[in-house]
mmCIF file of C-alpha atoms in Angstrom:
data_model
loop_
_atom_site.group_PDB
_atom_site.id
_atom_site.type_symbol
_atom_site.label_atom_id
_atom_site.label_comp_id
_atom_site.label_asym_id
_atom_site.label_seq_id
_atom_site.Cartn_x
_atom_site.Cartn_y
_atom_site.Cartn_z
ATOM 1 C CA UNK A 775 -33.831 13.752 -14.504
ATOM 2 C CA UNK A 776 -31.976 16.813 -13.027
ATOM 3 C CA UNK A 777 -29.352 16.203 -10.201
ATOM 4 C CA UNK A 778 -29.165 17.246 -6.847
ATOM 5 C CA UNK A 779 -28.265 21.067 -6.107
ATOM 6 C CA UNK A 780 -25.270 19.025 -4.384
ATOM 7 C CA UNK A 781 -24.269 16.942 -7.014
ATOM 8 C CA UNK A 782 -24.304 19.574 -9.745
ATOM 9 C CA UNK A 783 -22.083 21.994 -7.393
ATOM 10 C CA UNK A 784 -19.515 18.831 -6.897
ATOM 11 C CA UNK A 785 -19.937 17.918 -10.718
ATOM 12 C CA UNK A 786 -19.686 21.867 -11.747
ATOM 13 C CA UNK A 787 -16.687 21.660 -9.654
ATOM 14 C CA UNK A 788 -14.568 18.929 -10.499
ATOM 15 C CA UNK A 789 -14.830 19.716 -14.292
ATOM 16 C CA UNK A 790 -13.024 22.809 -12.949
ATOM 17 C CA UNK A 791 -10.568 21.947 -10.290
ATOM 18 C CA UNK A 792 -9.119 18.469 -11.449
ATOM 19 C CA UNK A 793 -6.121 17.402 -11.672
ATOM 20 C CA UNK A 794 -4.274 16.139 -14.463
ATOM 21 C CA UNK A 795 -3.474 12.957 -13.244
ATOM 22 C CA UNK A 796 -2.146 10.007 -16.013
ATOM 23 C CA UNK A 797 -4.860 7.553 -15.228
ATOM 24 C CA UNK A 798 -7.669 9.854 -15.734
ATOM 25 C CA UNK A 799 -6.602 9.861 -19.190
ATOM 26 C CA UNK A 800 -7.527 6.466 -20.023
ATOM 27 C CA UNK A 801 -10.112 4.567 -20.188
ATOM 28 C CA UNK A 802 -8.606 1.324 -20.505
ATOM 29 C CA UNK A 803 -10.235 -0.694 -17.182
ATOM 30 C CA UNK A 804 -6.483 -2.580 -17.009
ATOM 31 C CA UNK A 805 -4.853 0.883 -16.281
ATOM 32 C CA UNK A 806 -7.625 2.161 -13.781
ATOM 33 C CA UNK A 807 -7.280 -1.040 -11.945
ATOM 34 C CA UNK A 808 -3.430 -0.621 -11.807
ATOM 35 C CA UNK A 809 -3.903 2.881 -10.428
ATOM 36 C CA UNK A 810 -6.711 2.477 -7.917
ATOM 37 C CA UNK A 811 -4.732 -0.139 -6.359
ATOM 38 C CA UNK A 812 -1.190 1.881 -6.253
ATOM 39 C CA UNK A 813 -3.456 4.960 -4.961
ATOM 40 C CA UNK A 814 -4.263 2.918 -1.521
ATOM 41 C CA UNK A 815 -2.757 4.527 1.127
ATOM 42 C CA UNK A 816 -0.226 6.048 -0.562
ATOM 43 C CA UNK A 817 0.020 9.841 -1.700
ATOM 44 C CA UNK A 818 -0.532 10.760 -5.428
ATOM 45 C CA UNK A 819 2.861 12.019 -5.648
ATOM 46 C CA UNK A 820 4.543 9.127 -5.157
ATOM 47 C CA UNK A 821 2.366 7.021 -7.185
ATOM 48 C CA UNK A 822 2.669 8.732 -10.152
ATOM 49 C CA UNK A 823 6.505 7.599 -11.590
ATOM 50 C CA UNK A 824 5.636 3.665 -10.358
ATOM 51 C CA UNK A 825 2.275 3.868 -12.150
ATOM 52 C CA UNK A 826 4.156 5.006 -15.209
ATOM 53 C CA UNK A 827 6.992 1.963 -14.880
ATOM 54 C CA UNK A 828 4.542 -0.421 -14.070
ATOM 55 C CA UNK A 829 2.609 0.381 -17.165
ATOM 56 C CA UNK A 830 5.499 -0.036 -19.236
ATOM 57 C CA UNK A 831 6.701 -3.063 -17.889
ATOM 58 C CA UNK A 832 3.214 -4.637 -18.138
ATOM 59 C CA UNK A 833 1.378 -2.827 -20.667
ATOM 60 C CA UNK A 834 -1.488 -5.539 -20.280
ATOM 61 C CA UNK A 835 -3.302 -8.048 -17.707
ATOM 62 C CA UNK A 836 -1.760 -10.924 -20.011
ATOM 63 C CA UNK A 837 1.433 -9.407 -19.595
ATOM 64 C CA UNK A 838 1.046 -9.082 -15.674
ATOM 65 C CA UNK A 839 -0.344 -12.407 -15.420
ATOM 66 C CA UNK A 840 2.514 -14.316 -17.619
ATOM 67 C CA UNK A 841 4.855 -12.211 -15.136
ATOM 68 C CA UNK A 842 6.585 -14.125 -12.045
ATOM 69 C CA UNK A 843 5.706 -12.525 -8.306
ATOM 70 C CA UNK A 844 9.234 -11.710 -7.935
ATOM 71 C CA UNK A 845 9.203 -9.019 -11.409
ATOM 72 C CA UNK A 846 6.230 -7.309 -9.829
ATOM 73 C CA UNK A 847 7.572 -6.965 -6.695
ATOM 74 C CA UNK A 848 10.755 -5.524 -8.381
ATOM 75 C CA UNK A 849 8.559 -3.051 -9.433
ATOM 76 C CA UNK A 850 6.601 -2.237 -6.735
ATOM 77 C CA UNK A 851 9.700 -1.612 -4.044
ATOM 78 C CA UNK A 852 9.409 1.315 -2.122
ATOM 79 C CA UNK A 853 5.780 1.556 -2.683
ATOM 80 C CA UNK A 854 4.659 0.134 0.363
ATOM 81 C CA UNK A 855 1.915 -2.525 1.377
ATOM 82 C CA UNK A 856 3.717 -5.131 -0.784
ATOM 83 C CA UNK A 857 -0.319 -7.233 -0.319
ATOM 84 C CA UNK A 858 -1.363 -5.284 -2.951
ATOM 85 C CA UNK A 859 1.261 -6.444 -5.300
ATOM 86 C CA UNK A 860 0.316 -9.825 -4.184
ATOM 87 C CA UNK A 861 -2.955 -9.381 -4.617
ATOM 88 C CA UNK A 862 -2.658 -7.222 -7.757
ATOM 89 C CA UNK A 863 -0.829 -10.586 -9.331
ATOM 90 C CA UNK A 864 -2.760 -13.035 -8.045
ATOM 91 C CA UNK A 865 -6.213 -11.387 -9.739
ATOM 92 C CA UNK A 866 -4.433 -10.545 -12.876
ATOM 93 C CA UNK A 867 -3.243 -15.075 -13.448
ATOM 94 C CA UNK A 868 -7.017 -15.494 -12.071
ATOM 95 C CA UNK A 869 -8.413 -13.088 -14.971
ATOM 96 C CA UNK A 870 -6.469 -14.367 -17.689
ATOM 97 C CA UNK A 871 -7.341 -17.882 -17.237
ATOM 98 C CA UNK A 872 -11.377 -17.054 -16.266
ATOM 99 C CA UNK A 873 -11.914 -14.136 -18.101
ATOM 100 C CA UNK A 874 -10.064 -13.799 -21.384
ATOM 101 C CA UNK A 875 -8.087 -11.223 -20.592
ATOM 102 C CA UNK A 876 -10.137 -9.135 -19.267
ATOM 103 C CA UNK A 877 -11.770 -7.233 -15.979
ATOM 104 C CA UNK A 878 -15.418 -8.311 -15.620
ATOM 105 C CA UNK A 879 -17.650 -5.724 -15.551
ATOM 106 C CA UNK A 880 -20.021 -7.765 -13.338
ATOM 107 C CA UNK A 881 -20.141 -6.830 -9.535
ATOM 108 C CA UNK A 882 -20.654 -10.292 -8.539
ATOM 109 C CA UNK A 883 -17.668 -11.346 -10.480
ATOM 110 C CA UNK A 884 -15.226 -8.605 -9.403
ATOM 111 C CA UNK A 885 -15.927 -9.243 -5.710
ATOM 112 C CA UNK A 886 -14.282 -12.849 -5.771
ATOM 113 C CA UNK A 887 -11.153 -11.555 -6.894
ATOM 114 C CA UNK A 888 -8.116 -11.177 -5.118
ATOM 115 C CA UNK A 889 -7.823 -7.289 -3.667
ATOM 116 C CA UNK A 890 -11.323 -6.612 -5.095
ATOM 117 C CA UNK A 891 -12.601 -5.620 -2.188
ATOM 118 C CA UNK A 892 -16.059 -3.090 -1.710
ATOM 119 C CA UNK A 893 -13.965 0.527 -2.208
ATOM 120 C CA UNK A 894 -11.886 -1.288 -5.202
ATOM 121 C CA UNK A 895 -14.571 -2.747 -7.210
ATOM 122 C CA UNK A 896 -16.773 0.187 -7.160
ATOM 123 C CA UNK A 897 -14.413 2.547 -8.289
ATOM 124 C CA UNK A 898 -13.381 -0.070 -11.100
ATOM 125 C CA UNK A 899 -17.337 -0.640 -12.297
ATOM 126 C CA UNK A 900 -17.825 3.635 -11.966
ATOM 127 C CA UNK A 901 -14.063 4.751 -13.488
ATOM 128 C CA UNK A 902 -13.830 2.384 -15.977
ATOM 129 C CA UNK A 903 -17.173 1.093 -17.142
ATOM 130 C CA UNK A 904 -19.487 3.579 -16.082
ATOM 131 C CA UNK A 905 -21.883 1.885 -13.919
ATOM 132 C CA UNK A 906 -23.706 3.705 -10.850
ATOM 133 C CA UNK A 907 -21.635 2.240 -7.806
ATOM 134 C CA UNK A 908 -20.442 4.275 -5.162
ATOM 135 C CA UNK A 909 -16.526 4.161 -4.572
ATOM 136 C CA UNK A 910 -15.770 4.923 -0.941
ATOM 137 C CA UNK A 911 -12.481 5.534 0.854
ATOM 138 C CA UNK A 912 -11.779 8.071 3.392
ATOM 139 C CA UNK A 913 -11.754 11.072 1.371
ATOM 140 C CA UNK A 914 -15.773 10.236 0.853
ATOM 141 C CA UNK A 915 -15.818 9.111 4.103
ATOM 142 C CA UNK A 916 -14.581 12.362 5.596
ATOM 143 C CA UNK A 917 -16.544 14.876 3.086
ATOM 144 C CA UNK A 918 -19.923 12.625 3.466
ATOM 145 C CA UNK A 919 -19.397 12.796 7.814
ATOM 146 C CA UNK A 920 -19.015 16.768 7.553
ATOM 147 C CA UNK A 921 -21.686 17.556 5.316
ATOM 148 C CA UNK A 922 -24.106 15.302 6.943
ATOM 149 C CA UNK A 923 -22.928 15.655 10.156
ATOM 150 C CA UNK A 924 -22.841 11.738 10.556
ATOM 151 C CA UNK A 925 -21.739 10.882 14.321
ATOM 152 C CA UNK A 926 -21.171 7.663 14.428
ATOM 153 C CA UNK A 927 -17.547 6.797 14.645
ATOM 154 C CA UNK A 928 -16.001 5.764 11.384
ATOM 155 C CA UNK A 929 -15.762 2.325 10.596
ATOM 156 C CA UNK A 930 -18.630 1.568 12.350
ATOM 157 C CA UNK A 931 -21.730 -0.371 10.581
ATOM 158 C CA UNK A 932 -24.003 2.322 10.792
ATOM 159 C CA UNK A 933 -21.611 5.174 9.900
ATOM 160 C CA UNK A 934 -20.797 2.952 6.793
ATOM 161 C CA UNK A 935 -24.407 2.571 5.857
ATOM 162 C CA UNK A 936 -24.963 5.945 6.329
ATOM 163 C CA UNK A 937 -22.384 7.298 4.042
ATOM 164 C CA UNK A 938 -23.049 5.028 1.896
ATOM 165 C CA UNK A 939 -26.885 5.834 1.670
ATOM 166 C CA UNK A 940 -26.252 9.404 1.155
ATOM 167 C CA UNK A 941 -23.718 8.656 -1.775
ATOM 168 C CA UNK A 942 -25.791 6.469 -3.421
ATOM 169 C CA UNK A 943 -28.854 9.395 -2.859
ATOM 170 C CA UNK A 944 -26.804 11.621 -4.637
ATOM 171 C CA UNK A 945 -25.077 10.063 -7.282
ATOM 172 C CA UNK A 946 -24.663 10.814 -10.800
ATOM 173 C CA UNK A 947 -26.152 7.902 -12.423
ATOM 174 C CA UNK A 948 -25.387 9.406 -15.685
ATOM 175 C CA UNK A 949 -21.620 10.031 -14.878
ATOM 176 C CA UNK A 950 -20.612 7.617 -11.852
ATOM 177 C CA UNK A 951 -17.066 8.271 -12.885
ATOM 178 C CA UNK A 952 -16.965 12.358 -12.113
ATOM 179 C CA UNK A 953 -19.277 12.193 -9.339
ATOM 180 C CA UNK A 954 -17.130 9.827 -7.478
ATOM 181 C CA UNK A 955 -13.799 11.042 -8.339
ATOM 182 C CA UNK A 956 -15.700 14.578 -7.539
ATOM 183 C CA UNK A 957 -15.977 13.540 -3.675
ATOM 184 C CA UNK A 958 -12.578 11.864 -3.611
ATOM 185 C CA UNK A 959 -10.848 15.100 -5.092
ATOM 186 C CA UNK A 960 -12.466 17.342 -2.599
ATOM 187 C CA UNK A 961 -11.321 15.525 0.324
ATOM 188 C CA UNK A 962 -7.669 15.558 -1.190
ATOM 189 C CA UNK A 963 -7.711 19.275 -2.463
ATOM 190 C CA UNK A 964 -10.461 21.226 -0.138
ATOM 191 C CA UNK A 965 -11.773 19.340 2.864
ATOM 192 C CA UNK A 966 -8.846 17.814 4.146
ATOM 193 C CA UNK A 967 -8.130 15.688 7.241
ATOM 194 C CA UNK A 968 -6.640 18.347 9.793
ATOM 195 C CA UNK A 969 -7.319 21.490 8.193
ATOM 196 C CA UNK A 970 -10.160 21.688 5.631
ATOM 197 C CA UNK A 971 -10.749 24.648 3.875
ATOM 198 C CA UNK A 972 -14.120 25.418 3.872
ATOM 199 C CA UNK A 973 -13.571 29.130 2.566
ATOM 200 C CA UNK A 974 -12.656 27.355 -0.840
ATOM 201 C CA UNK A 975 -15.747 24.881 -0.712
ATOM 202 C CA UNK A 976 -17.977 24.533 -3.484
ATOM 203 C CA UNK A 977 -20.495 22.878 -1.058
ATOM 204 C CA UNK A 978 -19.965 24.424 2.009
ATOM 205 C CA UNK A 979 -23.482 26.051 2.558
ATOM 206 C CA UNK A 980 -24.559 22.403 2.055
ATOM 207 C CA UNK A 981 -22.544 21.211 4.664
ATOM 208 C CA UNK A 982 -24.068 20.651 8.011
ATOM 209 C CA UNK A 983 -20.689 20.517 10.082
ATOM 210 C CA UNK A 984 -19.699 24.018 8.510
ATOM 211 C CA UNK A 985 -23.167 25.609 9.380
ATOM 212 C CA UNK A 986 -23.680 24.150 12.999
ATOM 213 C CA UNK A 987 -19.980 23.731 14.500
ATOM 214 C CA UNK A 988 -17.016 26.049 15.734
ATOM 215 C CA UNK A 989 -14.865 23.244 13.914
ATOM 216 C CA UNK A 990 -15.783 20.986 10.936
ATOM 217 C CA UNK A 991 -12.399 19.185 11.765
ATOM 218 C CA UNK A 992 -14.240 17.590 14.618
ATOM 219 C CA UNK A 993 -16.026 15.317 11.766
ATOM 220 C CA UNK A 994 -15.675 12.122 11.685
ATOM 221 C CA UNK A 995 -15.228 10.817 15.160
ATOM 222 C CA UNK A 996 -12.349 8.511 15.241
ATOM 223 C CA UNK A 997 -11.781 6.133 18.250
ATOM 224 C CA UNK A 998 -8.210 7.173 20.101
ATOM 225 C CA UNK A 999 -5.761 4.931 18.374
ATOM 226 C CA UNK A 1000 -3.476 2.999 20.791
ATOM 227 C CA UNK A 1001 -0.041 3.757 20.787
ATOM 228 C CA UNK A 1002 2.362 1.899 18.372
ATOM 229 C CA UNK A 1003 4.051 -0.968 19.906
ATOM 230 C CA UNK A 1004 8.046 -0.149 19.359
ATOM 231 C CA UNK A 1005 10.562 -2.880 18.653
ATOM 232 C CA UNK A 1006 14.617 -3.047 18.312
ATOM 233 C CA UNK A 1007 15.566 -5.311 15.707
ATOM 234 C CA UNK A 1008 18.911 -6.765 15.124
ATOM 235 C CA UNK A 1009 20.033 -8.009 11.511
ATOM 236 C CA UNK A 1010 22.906 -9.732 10.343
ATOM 237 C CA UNK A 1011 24.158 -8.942 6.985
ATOM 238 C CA UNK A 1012 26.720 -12.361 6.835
ATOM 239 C CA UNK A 1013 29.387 -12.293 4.380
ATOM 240 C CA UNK A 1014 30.751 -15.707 3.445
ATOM 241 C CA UNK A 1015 33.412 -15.276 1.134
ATOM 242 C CA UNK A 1016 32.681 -12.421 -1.362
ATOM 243 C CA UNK A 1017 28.950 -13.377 -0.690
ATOM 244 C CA UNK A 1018 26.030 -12.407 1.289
ATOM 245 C CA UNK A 1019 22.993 -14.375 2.944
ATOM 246 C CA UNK A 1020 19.541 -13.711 1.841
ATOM 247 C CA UNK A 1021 16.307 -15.269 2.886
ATOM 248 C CA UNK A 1022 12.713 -14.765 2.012
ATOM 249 C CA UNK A 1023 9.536 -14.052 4.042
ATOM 250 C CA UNK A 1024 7.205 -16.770 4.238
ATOM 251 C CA UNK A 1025 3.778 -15.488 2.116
ATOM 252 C CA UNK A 1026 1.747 -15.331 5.299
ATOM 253 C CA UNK A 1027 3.873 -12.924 7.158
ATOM 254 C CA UNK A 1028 4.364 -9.073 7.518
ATOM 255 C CA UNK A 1029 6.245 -8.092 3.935
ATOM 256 C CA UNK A 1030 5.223 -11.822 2.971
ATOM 257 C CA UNK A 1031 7.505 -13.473 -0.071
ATOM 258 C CA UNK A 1032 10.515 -10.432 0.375
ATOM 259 C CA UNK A 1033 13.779 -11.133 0.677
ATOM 260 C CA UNK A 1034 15.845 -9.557 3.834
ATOM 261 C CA UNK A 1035 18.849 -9.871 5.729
ATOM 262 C CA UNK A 1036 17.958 -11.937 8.842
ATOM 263 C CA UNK A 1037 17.334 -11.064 11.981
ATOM 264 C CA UNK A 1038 14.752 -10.557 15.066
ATOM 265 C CA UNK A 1039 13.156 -8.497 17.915
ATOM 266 C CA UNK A 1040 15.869 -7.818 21.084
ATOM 267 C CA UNK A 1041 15.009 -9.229 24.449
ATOM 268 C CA UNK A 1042 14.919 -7.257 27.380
ATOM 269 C CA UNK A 1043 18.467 -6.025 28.683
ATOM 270 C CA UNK A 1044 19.772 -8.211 25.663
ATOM 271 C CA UNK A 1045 22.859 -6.890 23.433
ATOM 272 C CA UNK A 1046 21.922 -6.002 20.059
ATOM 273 C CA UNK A 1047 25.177 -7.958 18.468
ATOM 274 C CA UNK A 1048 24.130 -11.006 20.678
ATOM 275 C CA UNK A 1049 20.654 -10.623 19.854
ATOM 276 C CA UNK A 1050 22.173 -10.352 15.803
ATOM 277 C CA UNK A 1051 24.655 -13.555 16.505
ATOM 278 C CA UNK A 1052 21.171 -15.385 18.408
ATOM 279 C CA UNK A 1053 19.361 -15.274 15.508
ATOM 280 C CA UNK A 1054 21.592 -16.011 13.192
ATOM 281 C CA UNK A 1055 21.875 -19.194 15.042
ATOM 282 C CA UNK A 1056 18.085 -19.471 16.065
ATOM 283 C CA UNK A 1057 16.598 -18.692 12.398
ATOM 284 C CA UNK A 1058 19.517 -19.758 10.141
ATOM 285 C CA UNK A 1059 21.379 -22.438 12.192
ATOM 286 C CA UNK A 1060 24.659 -20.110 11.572
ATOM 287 C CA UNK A 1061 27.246 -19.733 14.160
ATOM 288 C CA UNK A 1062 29.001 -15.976 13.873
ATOM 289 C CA UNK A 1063 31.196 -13.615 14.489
ATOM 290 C CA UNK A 1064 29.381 -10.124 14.779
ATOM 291 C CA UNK A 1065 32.158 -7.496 13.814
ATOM 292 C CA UNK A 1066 30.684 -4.128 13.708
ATOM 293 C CA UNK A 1067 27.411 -2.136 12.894
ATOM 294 C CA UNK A 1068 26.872 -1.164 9.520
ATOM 295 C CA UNK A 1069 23.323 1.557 9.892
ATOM 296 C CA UNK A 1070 20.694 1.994 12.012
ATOM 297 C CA UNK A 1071 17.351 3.513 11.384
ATOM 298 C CA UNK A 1072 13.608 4.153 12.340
ATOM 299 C CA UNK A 1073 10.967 2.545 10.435
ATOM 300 C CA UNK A 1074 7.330 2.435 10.154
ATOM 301 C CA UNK A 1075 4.620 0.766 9.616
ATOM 302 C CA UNK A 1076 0.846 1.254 9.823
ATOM 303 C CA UNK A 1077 0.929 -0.929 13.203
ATOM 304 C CA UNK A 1078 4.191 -0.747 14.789
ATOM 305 C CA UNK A 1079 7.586 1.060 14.715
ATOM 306 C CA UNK A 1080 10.828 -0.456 14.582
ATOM 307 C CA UNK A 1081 14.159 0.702 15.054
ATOM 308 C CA UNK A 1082 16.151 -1.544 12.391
ATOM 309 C CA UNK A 1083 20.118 -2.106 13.611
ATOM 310 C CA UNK A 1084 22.318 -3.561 10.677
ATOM 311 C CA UNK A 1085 25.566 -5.427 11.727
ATOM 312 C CA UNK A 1086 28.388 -6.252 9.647
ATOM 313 C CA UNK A 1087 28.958 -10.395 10.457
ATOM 314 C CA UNK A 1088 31.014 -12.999 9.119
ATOM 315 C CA UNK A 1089 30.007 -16.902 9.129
ATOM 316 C CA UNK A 1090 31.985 -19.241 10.985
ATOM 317 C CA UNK A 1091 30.421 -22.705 10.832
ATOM 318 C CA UNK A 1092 26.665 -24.310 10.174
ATOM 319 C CA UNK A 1093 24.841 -25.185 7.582
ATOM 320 C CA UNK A 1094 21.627 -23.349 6.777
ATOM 321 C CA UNK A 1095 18.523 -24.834 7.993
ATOM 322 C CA UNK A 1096 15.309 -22.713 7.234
ATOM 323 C CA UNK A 1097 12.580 -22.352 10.396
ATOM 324 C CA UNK A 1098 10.539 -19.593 9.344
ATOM 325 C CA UNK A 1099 12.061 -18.571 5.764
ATOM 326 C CA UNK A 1100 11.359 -20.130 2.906
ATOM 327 C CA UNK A 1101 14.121 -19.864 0.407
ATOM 328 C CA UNK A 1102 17.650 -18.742 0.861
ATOM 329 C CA UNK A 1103 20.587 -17.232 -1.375
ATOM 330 C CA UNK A 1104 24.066 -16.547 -0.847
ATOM 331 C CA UNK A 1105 24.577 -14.016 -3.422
ATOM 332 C CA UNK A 1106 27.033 -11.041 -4.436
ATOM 333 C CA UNK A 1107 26.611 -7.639 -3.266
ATOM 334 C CA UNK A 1108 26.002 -7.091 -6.841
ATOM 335 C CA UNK A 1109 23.673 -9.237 -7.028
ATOM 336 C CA UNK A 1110 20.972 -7.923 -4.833
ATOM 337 C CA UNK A 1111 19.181 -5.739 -7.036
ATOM 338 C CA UNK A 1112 17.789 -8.509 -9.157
ATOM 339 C CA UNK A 1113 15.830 -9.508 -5.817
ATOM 340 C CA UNK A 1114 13.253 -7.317 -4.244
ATOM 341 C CA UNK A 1115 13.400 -6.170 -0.354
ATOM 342 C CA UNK A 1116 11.456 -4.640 1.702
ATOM 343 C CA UNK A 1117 12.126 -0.905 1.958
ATOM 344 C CA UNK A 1118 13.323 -1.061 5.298
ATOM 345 C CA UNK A 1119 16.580 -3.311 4.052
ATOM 346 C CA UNK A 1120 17.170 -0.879 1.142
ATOM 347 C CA UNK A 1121 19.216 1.911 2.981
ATOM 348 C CA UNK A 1122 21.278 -1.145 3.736
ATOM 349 C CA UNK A 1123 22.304 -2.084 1.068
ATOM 350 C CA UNK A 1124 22.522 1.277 0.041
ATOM 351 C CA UNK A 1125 25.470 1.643 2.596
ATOM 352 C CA UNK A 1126 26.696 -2.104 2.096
ATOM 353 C CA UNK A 1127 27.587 -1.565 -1.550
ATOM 354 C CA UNK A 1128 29.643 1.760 -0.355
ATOM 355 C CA UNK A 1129 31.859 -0.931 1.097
ATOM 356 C CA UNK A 1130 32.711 -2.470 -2.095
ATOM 357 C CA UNK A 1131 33.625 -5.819 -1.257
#
């Protein structure tokens, strides 16, 4: 059965204008997983030289899975969204001890796995084993909006269903794989999020929004996002001798199971070295003395903004009793690369080991 005049042109395309991307050269379902899971919300770019040390570290699922949290997250610092490496380890022990080994190719299956969620498993089932699922993120989302003109705003029910009707009208049953990394590659190379280039468009006389508006950017309608909440946060990097203090996130939280230097929001009109030497005491039951500050930054994150201050402090009495931790270290400065941080404590101890103490 012939395909759709669109689906050929995106097909037709693609063969074309792909890139040469690493995990487009396998077909090994272990290695598309890996890279479908880096590539969320984060640019190719920067995915590429993690995908490659990840792979070498843990060539296999059985290698991932026989791996403790703390390697992966080694791995995965400065990457961002540290769930996914959560998530990415808890599927890979759930695999290995259900499935062999080895990714199901069943949707059912997929679906009850950690970080398997609707976008994930269909681009798993159509990448790596070639089944007819649509795999929709927000490259599809965009391209589908514009040539359909779809109205609703995005993340609605009924703009989901809609996009996904039309995808699943149109796709390649006999190549699920091109067709969907067809859509996704257009809305990274062509029809972009703030300026798409319809003048380079191998579907643009099929696309409503370029026929009928003065703007195709105008597609899809997003709701106005509220402004990010924006926190100062004091931290206390606490020597004790030749050693420094180290705790670890509870799993639950924000950057769950990483290890950081303490510390906590200011209050209003509040110091930031007595807000530092407060939660030393409040978090770690640690009196100090707060010398100096070491850095300061800006930091985000997909829901707020932080402005992290870094004080040089030095312990004076207490022992440490753990309220919302759940581990802690004193280690050498030296030491701290064997543990893995959040990003936002890395320029720190970028700057701490220039001390050399």
């Amino acid at each position: 059965m012939p395909y759709k005049p669109l689906t050929s042109l995106l097909l037709s395309w693609y063969a074309e204008h792909k890139r040469n991307l690493p995990w487009r050269n396998t077909s090994i379902p272990y290695r598309i997983w890996i890279s479908e899971i880096m590539l969320q919300q984060t640019q190719v770019a920067q995915v590429i030289p993690y995908y490659s040390r990840f792979l070498k570290r843990f060539p296999t699922l059985k290698k991932l899975a026989k791996a403790s949290l703390e390697e992966v997250y080694l791995l995965w610092q400065g990457l961002g969204y540290y769930r996914r490496a959560r998530m990415l380890h808890e599927a890979a022990v759930l695999m290995n001890t259900l499935h062999q080994g080895k990714i199901p190719h069943e949707y059912d299956l997929l679906r009850k796995l950690p970080g398997f969620g609707e976008y994930t498993t269909g681009a798993v089932l159509s990448l790596a084993y070639h089944k007819p699922y649509p795999a929709i993120d927000g490259n599809v989302n965009r391209v589908i909006s514009r040539i359909f003109a779809i109205r609703d705003f995005v993340g609605s029910t009924s703009f989901r269903k809609q996009v996904k009707d039309r995808v699943m009208d149109h796709l390649a049953v006999n190549d699920p794989a091109s067709f969907n990394q067809a859509l996704m590659e257009l809305g990274s190379l062509v029809c972009q999020p703030k300026k798409p280039q319809c003048n380079r468009c191998p579907v643009s006389r099929h696309c409503t929004a370029f026929s009928t508006l003065s703007d195709p950017n105008m597609l899809p309608l997003k709701k106005s996002k509220k402004k990010k909440p924006h926190y100062a946060i004091a931290i206390g990097i606490l020597l004790k001798g030749a050693r420094v203090l180290i705790a670890r996130r509870a799993a639950n939280e924000l950057l769950g199971n990483l290890w950081e230097f303490p510390g906590g929001k200011k209050k209003h009109r509040e110091k930031l070295s007595d807000t530092c030497r407060r939660e030393l005491k409040n978090k770690m039951n640690i009196d100090a003395v707060v010398s100096r500050p070491l850095i300061h930054y800006r930091h985000t994150y997909s829901h707020l903004d932080v402005t992290l201050h870094f004080f040089m402090s030095q312990y004076v009495k207490g022992r440490v009793k753990l309220k919302k931790h759940t581990q802690f270290k004193w280690v050498k400065v030296s030491e701290l690369k064997r543990f893995a941080f959040a990003s936002g404590h890395k320029k720190a101890i970028a700057e701490l080991k220039l001390l050399k103490l």
